[in-house]
Coordinates of C-alpha atoms in Angstrom, one line a residue:
Chain Z
M1 CA 52.1 96.6 61.3
Q2 CA 54.8 99.3 61.3
R3 CA 55.5 98.6 65.0
L4 CA 55.6 94.6 64.5
L5 CA 58.1 95.2 61.6
R6 CA 60.3 97.5 63.7
T7 CA 60.1 94.8 66.5
T8 CA 61.2 92.0 64.1
A9 CA 63.9 94.5 62.7
V10 CA 65.2 95.2 66.3
G11 CA 65.4 91.3 66.6
V12 CA 67.1 90.8 63.5
T13 CA 69.7 93.6 64.2
A14 CA 70.2 92.5 67.8
S15 CA 71.2 89.1 66.4
M16 CA 73.4 90.3 63.7
L17 CA 75.1 92.4 66.1
M18 CA 75.3 89.5 68.3
S19 CA 77.0 87.3 65.4
A20 CA 79.6 89.8 64.6
A21 CA 80.1 93.6 65.1
V22 CA 80.2 94.9 61.4
S23 CA 82.8 97.6 60.9
A24 CA 82.4 100.3 58.8
D25 CA 83.9 99.0 55.5
T26 CA 82.0 95.6 55.5
L27 CA 79.7 95.0 53.0
V28 CA 76.8 92.5 54.5
L29 CA 75.5 90.1 51.6
S30 CA 72.6 87.8 51.9
T31 CA 72.8 84.5 50.3
S32 CA 71.1 81.1 50.0
G33 CA 73.9 79.6 52.1
G34 CA 75.1 76.2 51.6
V35 CA 77.2 75.5 48.7
V36 CA 76.2 78.7 47.3
A37 CA 77.8 80.6 50.3
E38 CA 80.8 78.4 50.0
A39 CA 81.2 79.1 46.4
T40 CA 80.4 82.8 46.6
M41 CA 83.1 83.3 49.4
K42 CA 85.6 81.2 47.3
Y43 CA 85.3 83.0 44.0
F44 CA 83.4 86.5 44.1
V45 CA 84.5 87.9 47.5
P46 CA 88.1 87.9 46.9
A47 CA 87.7 89.6 43.8
F48 CA 85.4 92.4 45.3
E49 CA 87.7 92.8 48.2
K50 CA 90.8 93.0 46.2
E51 CA 89.2 95.8 44.0
T52 CA 87.8 97.8 46.6
G53 CA 89.2 97.1 49.8
W54 CA 86.3 96.3 51.3
K55 CA 85.3 93.5 53.5
V56 CA 82.1 91.2 52.9
Q57 CA 80.1 89.6 55.9
Q58 CA 78.0 87.0 54.2
V59 CA 74.4 86.0 55.6
S60 CA 72.3 83.0 54.9
A61 CA 68.6 83.4 54.5
E62 CA 66.3 81.4 53.0
G63 CA 62.5 80.8 52.9
T64 CA 62.0 84.2 55.1
R65 CA 64.4 86.5 53.2
M66 CA 61.6 89.0 51.9
A67 CA 60.2 89.0 55.2
E68 CA 63.6 90.1 56.6
I69 CA 64.1 92.6 53.9
E70 CA 60.9 94.2 54.6
A71 CA 61.1 94.3 58.4
M72 CA 64.7 96.0 57.8
V73 CA 63.3 98.6 55.1
R74 CA 60.3 99.6 57.0
A75 CA 62.7 100.1 59.9
G76 CA 64.8 102.4 58.0
N77 CA 67.7 100.5 59.0
P78 CA 68.7 98.0 56.7
V79 CA 71.6 95.7 58.1
W80 CA 72.0 94.0 54.5
D81 CA 73.5 95.8 51.7
V82 CA 73.0 93.2 48.8
S83 CA 70.9 90.5 48.6
E84 CA 70.1 87.5 46.1
I85 CA 66.7 87.9 45.0
S86 CA 64.9 84.6 43.5
A87 CA 63.0 85.0 40.4
S88 CA 59.7 84.5 42.3
N89 CA 60.7 87.0 45.1
Y90 CA 61.7 89.8 42.5
P91 CA 58.2 91.1 41.4
I92 CA 57.4 91.2 45.2
G93 CA 60.6 93.1 46.0
V94 CA 59.6 95.5 43.2
Q95 CA 55.9 96.1 44.3
R96 CA 56.8 96.5 47.8
G97 CA 59.4 99.1 47.2
L98 CA 62.2 97.0 48.9
L99 CA 64.9 97.4 46.3
E100 CA 67.1 100.3 45.0
E101 CA 67.2 101.0 41.4
V102 CA 70.3 99.6 39.9
N103 CA 72.5 102.3 38.2
Y104 CA 74.1 100.7 35.0
E105 CA 76.8 103.2 34.9
L106 CA 78.0 102.0 38.1
V107 CA 77.3 98.2 37.5
D108 CA 78.1 97.9 33.6
P109 CA 79.7 101.2 32.6
E110 CA 80.7 99.5 29.0
G111 CA 77.5 97.6 28.4
L112 CA 79.0 94.3 28.3
L113 CA 75.7 92.5 29.9
P114 CA 72.9 91.3 27.6
E115 CA 69.9 93.8 27.8
I116 CA 67.9 90.8 29.3
A117 CA 70.2 90.7 32.5
R118 CA 69.8 94.3 32.9
A119 CA 66.5 94.4 35.1
K120 CA 65.5 97.9 36.8
Y121 CA 65.8 96.6 40.6
G122 CA 68.4 94.0 40.2
V123 CA 71.2 92.5 38.1
V124 CA 70.5 88.8 36.8
T125 CA 73.3 86.8 38.3
A126 CA 72.5 83.4 37.4
S127 CA 70.0 80.9 35.7
Y128 CA 68.8 77.6 37.3
S129 CA 66.3 74.9 36.9
T130 CA 63.4 73.1 39.0
V131 CA 64.0 69.6 37.6
L132 CA 63.4 66.1 38.5
M133 CA 66.0 64.1 39.8
Q134 CA 65.9 60.1 40.0
N135 CA 68.1 57.7 41.9
T136 CA 69.5 55.6 39.6
A137 CA 70.2 52.8 42.1
K138 CA 66.6 52.5 43.4
S139 CA 64.7 53.0 40.2
P140 CA 63.3 49.4 38.9
E141 CA 65.6 47.9 36.6
G142 CA 67.5 51.3 36.1
K143 CA 64.6 52.7 34.3
L144 CA 64.7 56.3 34.0
M145 CA 61.9 58.7 33.7
T146 CA 61.9 60.9 30.7
T147 CA 58.6 63.1 30.7
W148 CA 56.2 64.2 33.6
A149 CA 53.8 61.6 32.5
D150 CA 56.2 58.8 33.6
F151 CA 56.1 60.7 37.1
W152 CA 52.3 60.0 37.2
D153 CA 53.0 56.4 35.9
T154 CA 53.4 54.4 39.0
E155 CA 52.8 51.2 37.5
T156 CA 56.2 51.6 35.4
F157 CA 58.1 53.8 38.0
P158 CA 56.4 52.6 41.4
G159 CA 58.0 54.0 44.8
P160 CA 57.8 57.0 46.9
R161 CA 58.2 60.5 45.4
S162 CA 58.4 64.0 46.4
L163 CA 57.7 67.4 45.2
R164 CA 58.1 70.9 46.6
E165 CA 55.4 71.9 49.5
G166 CA 53.8 74.7 47.3
P167 CA 51.7 75.2 44.1
E168 CA 54.5 77.0 42.4
Y169 CA 55.6 75.0 39.2
N170 CA 53.9 71.8 40.3
L171 CA 50.8 73.0 38.6
E172 CA 53.1 73.3 35.4
F173 CA 54.3 69.9 35.9
A174 CA 50.8 68.3 36.3
L175 CA 49.6 70.0 33.3
L176 CA 52.6 69.0 30.8
A177 CA 51.8 65.5 32.7
D178 CA 48.3 65.9 31.4
G179 CA 49.4 66.5 27.9
V180 CA 49.4 70.5 27.7
A181 CA 51.9 71.7 25.4
I182 CA 54.8 74.1 26.9
D183 CA 53.7 77.2 24.9
D184 CA 50.2 76.8 26.3
L185 CA 51.0 76.2 30.2
Y186 CA 50.1 79.7 31.4
T187 CA 47.0 80.2 29.1
V188 CA 45.7 77.2 30.5
L189 CA 46.7 78.2 34.0
A190 CA 45.1 81.6 33.6
T191 CA 41.7 79.9 33.4
P192 CA 39.9 78.4 36.5
E193 CA 39.1 75.3 34.6
G194 CA 43.1 75.1 33.8
I195 CA 43.6 75.4 37.6
D196 CA 41.3 72.6 38.3
R197 CA 42.9 70.4 35.9
A198 CA 46.2 71.0 37.4
F199 CA 45.0 70.0 40.8
D200 CA 42.9 67.0 39.7
K201 CA 45.9 65.7 38.1
L202 CA 47.9 66.4 41.2
G203 CA 45.4 64.3 43.0
E204 CA 46.0 61.1 40.8
I205 CA 49.7 61.2 42.3
R206 CA 49.3 62.3 45.8
E207 CA 49.2 59.1 47.4
S208 CA 52.8 58.2 46.1
I209 CA 54.1 61.4 47.8
P210 CA 54.4 60.7 51.2
V211 CA 56.3 63.9 51.7
W212 CA 56.5 67.4 50.1
W213 CA 59.9 69.2 50.7
T214 CA 60.4 72.8 51.9
S215 CA 63.8 73.3 51.3
G216 CA 66.3 72.2 48.6
A217 CA 68.5 70.8 51.4
Q218 CA 65.4 68.4 52.6
S219 CA 65.1 67.2 49.1
V220 CA 68.6 66.2 48.9
Q221 CA 68.2 64.4 52.3
L222 CA 65.2 62.6 50.9
L223 CA 66.9 61.2 47.9
T224 CA 70.1 60.4 50.1
D225 CA 68.3 58.6 52.8
G226 CA 66.3 56.8 50.2
E227 CA 63.0 58.1 51.7
V228 CA 61.9 58.6 47.8
I229 CA 63.3 57.6 44.7
Y230 CA 62.1 60.8 42.7
A231 CA 62.3 64.3 43.9
T232 CA 62.1 68.0 42.0
N233 CA 65.4 70.1 43.0
Y234 CA 67.6 72.9 41.9
N235 CA 69.8 71.5 39.1
G236 CA 72.6 72.7 41.1
R237 CA 72.1 70.1 44.2
A238 CA 72.6 67.1 41.9
S239 CA 76.4 67.4 41.8
A240 CA 76.6 67.6 45.5
M241 CA 74.7 64.3 45.8
V242 CA 76.7 62.6 43.0
K243 CA 79.9 63.5 44.9
A244 CA 78.7 62.0 48.0
G245 CA 78.1 58.6 46.1
I246 CA 74.5 58.8 45.3
P247 CA 73.9 58.1 41.5
I248 CA 71.5 60.8 40.6
S249 CA 70.2 61.4 37.1
I250 CA 68.6 64.7 36.1
M251 CA 65.4 64.7 33.9
W252 CA 66.0 68.2 32.1
N253 CA 62.7 67.7 30.0
G254 CA 59.8 69.8 31.5
G255 CA 62.1 71.3 33.8
A256 CA 61.4 75.3 34.9
L257 CA 64.0 77.4 34.1
H258 CA 64.2 80.6 36.5
T259 CA 66.7 83.6 36.8
T260 CA 68.0 84.7 39.8
Y261 CA 68.8 88.2 40.7
L262 CA 71.1 90.2 43.1
G263 CA 69.4 93.4 44.6
I264 CA 70.5 96.2 46.5
V265 CA 68.5 96.6 49.8
K266 CA 66.3 99.7 50.0
G267 CA 68.1 102.3 52.0
T268 CA 71.4 100.8 52.4
K269 CA 74.2 103.4 53.6
N270 CA 76.6 101.3 51.4
L271 CA 74.9 102.6 48.0
E272 CA 78.2 102.5 46.1
A273 CA 80.2 99.5 47.3
A274 CA 76.9 97.4 46.5
H275 CA 77.0 98.8 43.2
A276 CA 80.8 97.6 43.1
Y277 CA 79.8 94.2 44.3
L278 CA 77.1 93.8 41.8
R279 CA 79.6 94.7 39.0
V280 CA 82.2 92.2 40.2
R281 CA 79.4 89.5 40.5
A282 CA 77.6 90.0 37.1
T283 CA 80.7 91.0 34.7
N284 CA 83.8 89.2 36.3
T285 CA 84.0 86.3 33.7
E286 CA 87.0 84.7 35.4
S287 CA 85.4 84.4 38.6
Q288 CA 81.7 83.2 37.0
R289 CA 83.8 80.5 34.8
E290 CA 85.5 79.3 38.1
Y291 CA 82.3 79.4 40.0
L292 CA 80.5 76.9 37.1
N293 CA 83.3 74.3 38.0
F294 CA 81.7 74.2 41.6
L295 CA 78.1 75.1 40.6
P296 CA 76.2 74.7 37.4
Y297 CA 74.4 78.2 37.6
P298 CA 75.8 80.2 35.1
G299 CA 75.5 84.0 34.7
S300 CA 76.0 86.4 31.7
A301 CA 79.3 87.7 32.1
P302 CA 81.0 88.4 28.4
G303 CA 82.5 85.3 26.7
L304 CA 81.8 82.7 29.6
L305 CA 80.1 80.0 27.7
E306 CA 83.1 80.1 25.2
S307 CA 85.8 77.5 25.7
L308 CA 84.0 75.8 28.5
P309 CA 85.1 72.1 29.2
Q310 CA 82.3 70.0 27.8
E311 CA 81.6 68.2 31.0
V312 CA 81.0 71.5 32.6
A313 CA 78.9 73.0 29.8
E314 CA 76.5 70.1 29.5
Q315 CA 75.5 70.1 33.2
L316 CA 74.3 73.9 32.7
P317 CA 70.6 74.6 32.6
T318 CA 71.2 76.6 29.4
Y319 CA 73.0 73.9 27.6
P320 CA 71.2 73.5 24.2
A321 CA 70.1 69.9 24.8
N322 CA 68.9 70.7 28.5
L323 CA 67.3 73.5 27.3
A324 CA 65.0 72.0 24.6
G325 CA 62.2 70.5 26.9
Q326 CA 62.4 73.0 29.5
Y327 CA 59.9 75.8 29.9
V328 CA 60.5 79.5 31.5
A329 CA 58.4 79.7 34.8
N330 CA 56.4 82.6 34.5
E331 CA 57.2 84.5 37.8
E332 CA 54.6 87.6 37.1
F333 CA 51.8 84.9 37.0
W334 CA 53.0 83.4 40.3
A335 CA 53.8 86.9 42.1
A336 CA 50.0 87.6 40.9
N337 CA 48.2 84.5 42.1
I338 CA 50.3 83.2 44.7
E339 CA 47.9 84.3 47.7
A340 CA 44.8 82.5 46.2
L341 CA 46.7 79.5 44.7
R342 CA 48.4 78.9 48.2
E343 CA 45.3 79.0 50.1
R344 CA 43.7 76.4 47.5
W345 CA 47.0 74.5 48.0
D346 CA 46.9 74.4 51.5
E347 CA 43.0 73.4 51.7
W348 CA 43.7 70.5 49.0
L349 CA 46.8 69.2 51.1
L350 CA 44.5 68.7 54.0
E351 CA 41.7 66.9 52.0
Chain R
M1 CA 51.5 98.3 102.6
I2 CA 55.0 99.8 102.3
A3 CA 56.3 96.6 103.2
A4 CA 54.5 94.6 100.5
L5 CA 55.6 97.2 98.0
K6 CA 59.0 97.1 99.1
R7 CA 59.0 93.3 98.7
S8 CA 57.4 93.5 95.1
V9 CA 60.5 95.4 94.1
L10 CA 62.3 91.8 93.7
I11 CA 59.8 90.9 91.1
W12 CA 59.9 94.1 89.0
P13 CA 63.0 93.3 87.0
A14 CA 61.3 90.0 85.7
M15 CA 58.0 92.2 85.1
L16 CA 60.0 94.4 83.1
L17 CA 61.7 91.7 81.0
I18 CA 58.1 90.0 80.2
V19 CA 56.4 93.3 79.5
A20 CA 59.2 94.4 77.2
L21 CA 59.8 91.5 75.5
Y22 CA 56.8 89.5 75.3
L23 CA 53.6 91.6 76.2
V24 CA 54.6 94.7 74.0
P25 CA 55.4 92.6 70.9
S26 CA 52.0 90.4 71.6
F27 CA 50.2 93.7 71.4
D28 CA 51.8 94.3 68.1
V29 CA 50.7 91.3 67.0
I30 CA 47.0 91.6 67.9
R31 CA 47.1 95.4 66.2
S32 CA 48.7 94.3 63.0
S33 CA 46.0 91.4 62.8
L34 CA 43.4 94.3 62.9
F35 CA 45.0 97.2 61.4
D36 CA 46.5 96.6 58.0
P37 CA 47.0 99.8 57.9
D38 CA 43.5 100.8 58.9
L39 CA 41.1 99.0 61.0
T40 CA 40.1 96.0 59.0
T41 CA 38.4 92.4 59.7
R42 CA 39.6 91.1 56.5
H43 CA 42.1 88.8 58.2
I44 CA 40.1 87.6 60.8
D45 CA 37.3 87.0 58.2
R46 CA 39.5 85.0 56.0
L47 CA 40.3 82.9 59.3
I48 CA 36.7 82.2 60.0
D49 CA 35.5 81.8 56.3
R50 CA 38.2 79.4 55.2
P51 CA 37.8 76.1 56.9
V52 CA 41.5 74.8 56.3
F53 CA 42.8 77.2 59.1
M54 CA 40.4 76.0 61.8
T55 CA 41.0 72.3 60.6
V56 CA 44.4 72.9 61.3
F57 CA 43.7 74.4 64.3
W58 CA 42.0 71.4 65.7
R59 CA 44.5 69.0 64.5
T60 CA 47.1 71.4 66.4
V61 CA 45.0 70.9 69.7
Q62 CA 44.5 67.0 69.0
T63 CA 48.3 66.2 68.6
S64 CA 49.3 68.5 71.7
L65 CA 46.5 66.6 73.8
I66 CA 47.8 63.2 72.7
V67 CA 51.3 64.2 73.5
A68 CA 50.7 65.8 76.9
F69 CA 48.5 63.3 77.9
A70 CA 50.8 60.5 77.0
G71 CA 53.5 62.4 78.4
A72 CA 51.8 62.5 81.7
L73 CA 51.4 58.7 82.0
I74 CA 54.9 58.1 81.2
A75 CA 56.3 60.9 83.2
W76 CA 54.3 60.0 86.5
P77 CA 55.9 56.6 87.1
V78 CA 59.5 57.9 86.1
A79 CA 59.0 60.6 88.7
Y80 CA 57.8 58.3 91.2
F81 CA 60.5 55.7 90.7
I82 CA 63.2 58.7 91.1
N83 CA 61.5 59.9 94.2
A84 CA 61.7 56.6 95.7
Q85 CA 65.5 56.3 95.4
P86 CA 68.3 57.6 97.6
R87 CA 69.0 61.1 97.7
R88 CA 72.4 61.0 95.8
S89 CA 71.1 58.6 93.0
Q90 CA 67.8 61.0 92.7
F91 CA 70.5 63.8 91.8
L92 CA 72.1 61.6 89.0
L93 CA 69.0 60.6 87.5
I94 CA 67.6 63.9 87.3
F95 CA 70.9 65.1 85.8
L96 CA 70.5 62.2 83.3
I97 CA 66.8 63.4 82.5
F98 CA 68.4 66.6 81.7
I99 CA 70.8 65.9 79.0
P100 CA 68.6 65.3 76.1
L101 CA 67.4 69.1 76.7
W102 CA 70.7 70.4 75.6
M103 CA 70.4 69.1 72.5
S104 CA 68.3 71.3 69.9
V105 CA 65.1 70.3 68.8
L106 CA 65.9 70.3 65.4
I107 CA 68.5 68.1 66.1
R108 CA 66.3 65.6 68.1
S109 CA 63.8 65.7 65.5
Y110 CA 66.5 65.0 62.6
A111 CA 67.7 62.1 65.0
W112 CA 64.1 60.3 64.2
L113 CA 64.6 60.2 60.6
V114 CA 67.5 58.0 61.1
V115 CA 65.5 55.8 63.4
L116 CA 62.0 55.8 61.5
G117 CA 63.3 55.9 58.0
R118 CA 62.8 53.5 55.0
D119 CA 66.4 52.5 55.3
G120 CA 66.6 53.4 59.1
V121 CA 67.4 51.3 62.1
V122 CA 63.8 50.1 62.9
N123 CA 63.1 49.0 59.3
S124 CA 66.3 47.3 58.8
A125 CA 65.7 45.2 62.0
M126 CA 62.2 44.3 60.9
L127 CA 63.5 43.3 57.2
G128 CA 66.6 41.8 58.7
M129 CA 64.3 39.5 61.2
G130 CA 61.8 38.6 58.7
L131 CA 59.2 40.7 60.1
T132 CA 58.2 42.3 57.1
T133 CA 59.3 42.0 53.4
E134 CA 59.0 45.5 52.3
P135 CA 59.9 48.5 54.4
V136 CA 57.1 50.2 56.4
Q137 CA 56.4 53.7 56.0
M138 CA 56.8 55.1 59.5
L139 CA 57.9 58.7 58.6
F140 CA 55.7 61.4 57.7
T141 CA 52.6 60.0 59.8
P142 CA 51.0 61.4 62.6
A143 CA 52.6 58.8 65.1
A144 CA 56.1 59.9 64.0
V145 CA 55.4 63.6 64.8
Q146 CA 53.6 62.4 68.1
L147 CA 56.4 60.1 69.1
A148 CA 59.1 62.5 68.5
M149 CA 57.3 65.5 70.0
L150 CA 56.7 62.9 73.1
Q151 CA 60.3 62.5 73.5
I152 CA 61.1 66.0 73.0
L153 CA 58.8 66.9 75.9
L154 CA 59.1 64.2 78.2
P155 CA 62.0 65.6 80.4
I156 CA 60.4 68.9 81.3
Q157 CA 57.1 66.6 82.1
I158 CA 59.4 64.2 84.5
V159 CA 61.2 67.2 86.0
T160 CA 57.9 69.2 86.8
T161 CA 56.1 66.0 88.3
Y162 CA 59.2 64.8 90.5
G163 CA 59.7 68.7 91.7
A164 CA 56.1 68.3 92.9
M165 CA 56.8 64.8 94.4
T166 CA 59.8 66.0 96.3
E167 CA 57.3 68.4 98.4
I168 CA 55.0 65.5 99.6
D169 CA 55.9 64.3 103.1
L170 CA 56.2 60.7 102.9
D171 CA 55.2 60.2 106.7
L172 CA 51.8 61.0 105.5
M173 CA 51.8 57.6 103.4
R174 CA 53.3 56.1 106.8
A175 CA 50.2 57.7 108.6
A176 CA 47.6 56.2 106.2
R177 CA 49.3 52.7 106.4
I178 CA 49.2 53.0 110.4
L179 CA 45.9 54.1 110.3
G180 CA 44.9 50.6 108.3
A181 CA 45.0 51.6 104.5
R182 CA 46.7 49.0 102.2
Q183 CA 49.6 50.0 100.0
G184 CA 47.2 50.6 96.8
Q185 CA 45.2 52.6 98.9
A186 CA 47.6 54.5 100.5
L187 CA 48.9 55.5 97.1
R188 CA 45.3 56.3 95.5
R189 CA 44.0 58.3 98.2
V190 CA 47.0 60.2 99.8
F191 CA 50.0 60.0 97.3
I192 CA 48.3 60.5 93.7
P193 CA 46.1 63.4 95.0
L194 CA 49.1 65.1 96.2
S195 CA 51.5 64.7 93.5
F196 CA 48.2 65.4 91.0
D197 CA 48.9 68.9 90.8
G198 CA 52.4 68.9 89.9
A199 CA 51.5 66.3 87.0
M200 CA 48.8 68.5 85.7
T201 CA 51.4 71.3 85.5
G202 CA 53.9 69.3 83.4
M203 CA 51.0 68.2 81.2
I204 CA 49.7 71.8 80.6
I205 CA 53.4 73.1 80.0
A206 CA 53.8 70.2 77.5
F207 CA 50.6 71.1 76.1
M208 CA 51.6 74.7 75.7
L209 CA 54.8 74.0 74.2
S210 CA 53.3 71.4 71.8
M211 CA 50.8 73.8 70.3
G212 CA 53.6 76.1 69.1
F213 CA 55.8 73.1 67.6
F214 CA 57.2 73.7 64.0
I215 CA 60.2 72.0 63.1
T216 CA 59.2 68.6 64.3
P217 CA 55.8 68.2 62.0
A218 CA 57.7 70.0 59.1
L219 CA 60.6 67.2 59.1
L220 CA 58.6 64.1 60.3
G221 CA 55.2 64.9 59.4
G222 CA 53.2 64.4 56.2
P223 CA 51.0 67.0 54.4
R224 CA 48.2 66.3 56.6
D225 CA 50.3 66.7 59.9
R226 CA 51.3 70.3 59.6
M227 CA 50.6 72.3 62.6
L228 CA 49.4 76.0 62.9
G229 CA 53.1 77.1 63.3
N230 CA 53.7 75.9 59.6
L231 CA 51.0 77.6 58.4
I232 CA 52.3 80.9 60.1
E233 CA 55.5 80.5 58.5
V234 CA 54.3 80.2 55.3
Q235 CA 52.2 83.3 55.5
V236 CA 55.1 85.4 56.8
A237 CA 57.5 84.0 53.9
Q238 CA 54.8 85.5 52.0
L239 CA 54.9 88.7 53.4
N240 CA 51.3 88.5 54.8
W241 CA 52.2 90.1 58.2
G242 CA 48.5 90.9 59.2
F243 CA 47.0 87.3 58.2
A244 CA 50.2 85.7 59.8
S245 CA 49.5 87.8 62.9
A246 CA 45.9 86.9 62.9
L247 CA 46.9 83.0 62.6
G248 CA 49.1 83.9 66.1
L249 CA 46.1 85.6 67.5
L250 CA 44.2 82.3 66.8
L251 CA 47.1 79.9 68.3
L252 CA 47.4 82.7 71.5
F253 CA 43.8 82.5 72.3
G254 CA 43.1 78.9 71.2
T255 CA 45.9 77.9 73.7
L256 CA 44.8 80.1 76.6
G257 CA 41.2 78.6 76.1
C258 CA 42.4 75.0 76.1
V259 CA 44.4 75.4 79.0
I260 CA 41.5 76.7 81.2
V261 CA 39.3 73.5 79.8
L262 CA 42.5 71.6 81.0
R263 CA 42.7 73.2 84.3
F264 CA 39.0 72.8 85.0
C265 CA 39.2 68.8 83.7
G266 CA 42.0 68.6 86.0
R267 CA 40.3 69.8 89.1
M268 CA 37.3 67.7 88.2
A269 CA 39.1 64.5 88.2
L270 CA 41.2 65.3 91.3
R271 CA 37.7 65.8 92.9
V272 CA 36.7 62.3 91.5
L273 CA 40.1 60.8 92.8
K274 CA 39.9 62.3 96.6

């Protein structure tokens, strides 16, 4: 295992070296790529570079991010300094000791951030939601789904749909469609009967799901190409589609609210600069506000939500009307149960 | 002896490359499926206990066999046609066959989305001609995956088969005709057996490459069309290195076993042909 990790790390290192030689004062930052990378480069990196004199090199990583970090950490030579850590990956990173403990004396010396944003191994940088998106041009007679029960109603809403390939949050959506109240979601899921109930409910809809997506970009493509009419995705992806002329409506009701973290890769040689980047990313109100014009993923910088233009504010997952019907995804539940549920999921998909 | 040793020097750089970049990591994969961190059979046990993994393995084998066999049936006539052309046209035709290989598998798989989609080329044409009133679901089916894999691997099969055909002395065909064989007989008794090995090699290469396919079933397949490569990716993303390695082991030895069986069947078929 150690050796395998080392071999992988050598491969990762080699490819990094080939893409660009990393000079001494360069911070390597791993983000989700796509629009997130673009917005980060535009709004946060310049502020950080101006303050510290460092340069930033950004790399894109999606599904296998934690595997890459683990390979680097075990090899004792992390190539990345700072990485975005999704809510479901955060508990894994903590359990496996892949993240440095954040020193809030450096990140937030004046105590501007709310307590909830100051996690031990990463600073919370954004909220986002997994929500249902519907192509209003293809939906019958322009009718719109308003609940998860509608998603299951193939009489009123015929046509192909898509959900993420994996049990996470889909089991919750199924239970919501089956009439479970938001507050009871995880009590129900904690029982074997609850899990059966969720899988049974998913079984009712599977014939209407020709494809299960594996990345946010794929879900966008499925909706854009007209392969499906309804698909879940991360709320920020909607604006890109609307800009491309696809009429997309978000169903906030029953969405899953998540937080995303910025963590420091264990063993980095640029600990101080890494903290400086966390500070800029988490507390610079001006950069965060400009970022919101581009991507509706709000952070916790002081005063961010005051005096936001209405059309920006109502796109945010934390906007009161949007927040009302959502549930907070329980990432600890998923970190603890993913292995068994994933296996069941794989078997269920093949049935 | 010394001379043989001296000659073998030529192959050492290639051997070194294979040992360092292939064999050593392969042994690491075997090791990490058995040690996690101490000797354990739990990854192998899980592989055997849960039916899902073997089901996916057999589906992977099945898909790869269909793709490799269909590819061989298409590649052989194409290679025969090219081989029958004048020297200069042969060069041009092989060059044309190579062009798709310069595009990545990802892009070629993606292109099929445009062709087979609900709003795609084929469906639009069929709707336009009134052959159907509702778009036909062609994407996310086994056929879509097999079609795309076939298209991706066909150039390799054609070139391998053609390469073997160029080695065949066409005077042998003439000799058979002189000795009284009809055209079809000469083809069946002389040319096909002589080109059989090349076609078989092309088929085995296509089969081995198919076994490791990952992007194409992920993009074009439905939930039941996932292959072993897709399951390995899921395990790696969850940091289950040990179990991912065990799946890799299944893929490696499963493929090896299938190749041995294929070779054997090929030899039997050749005996029947002769």
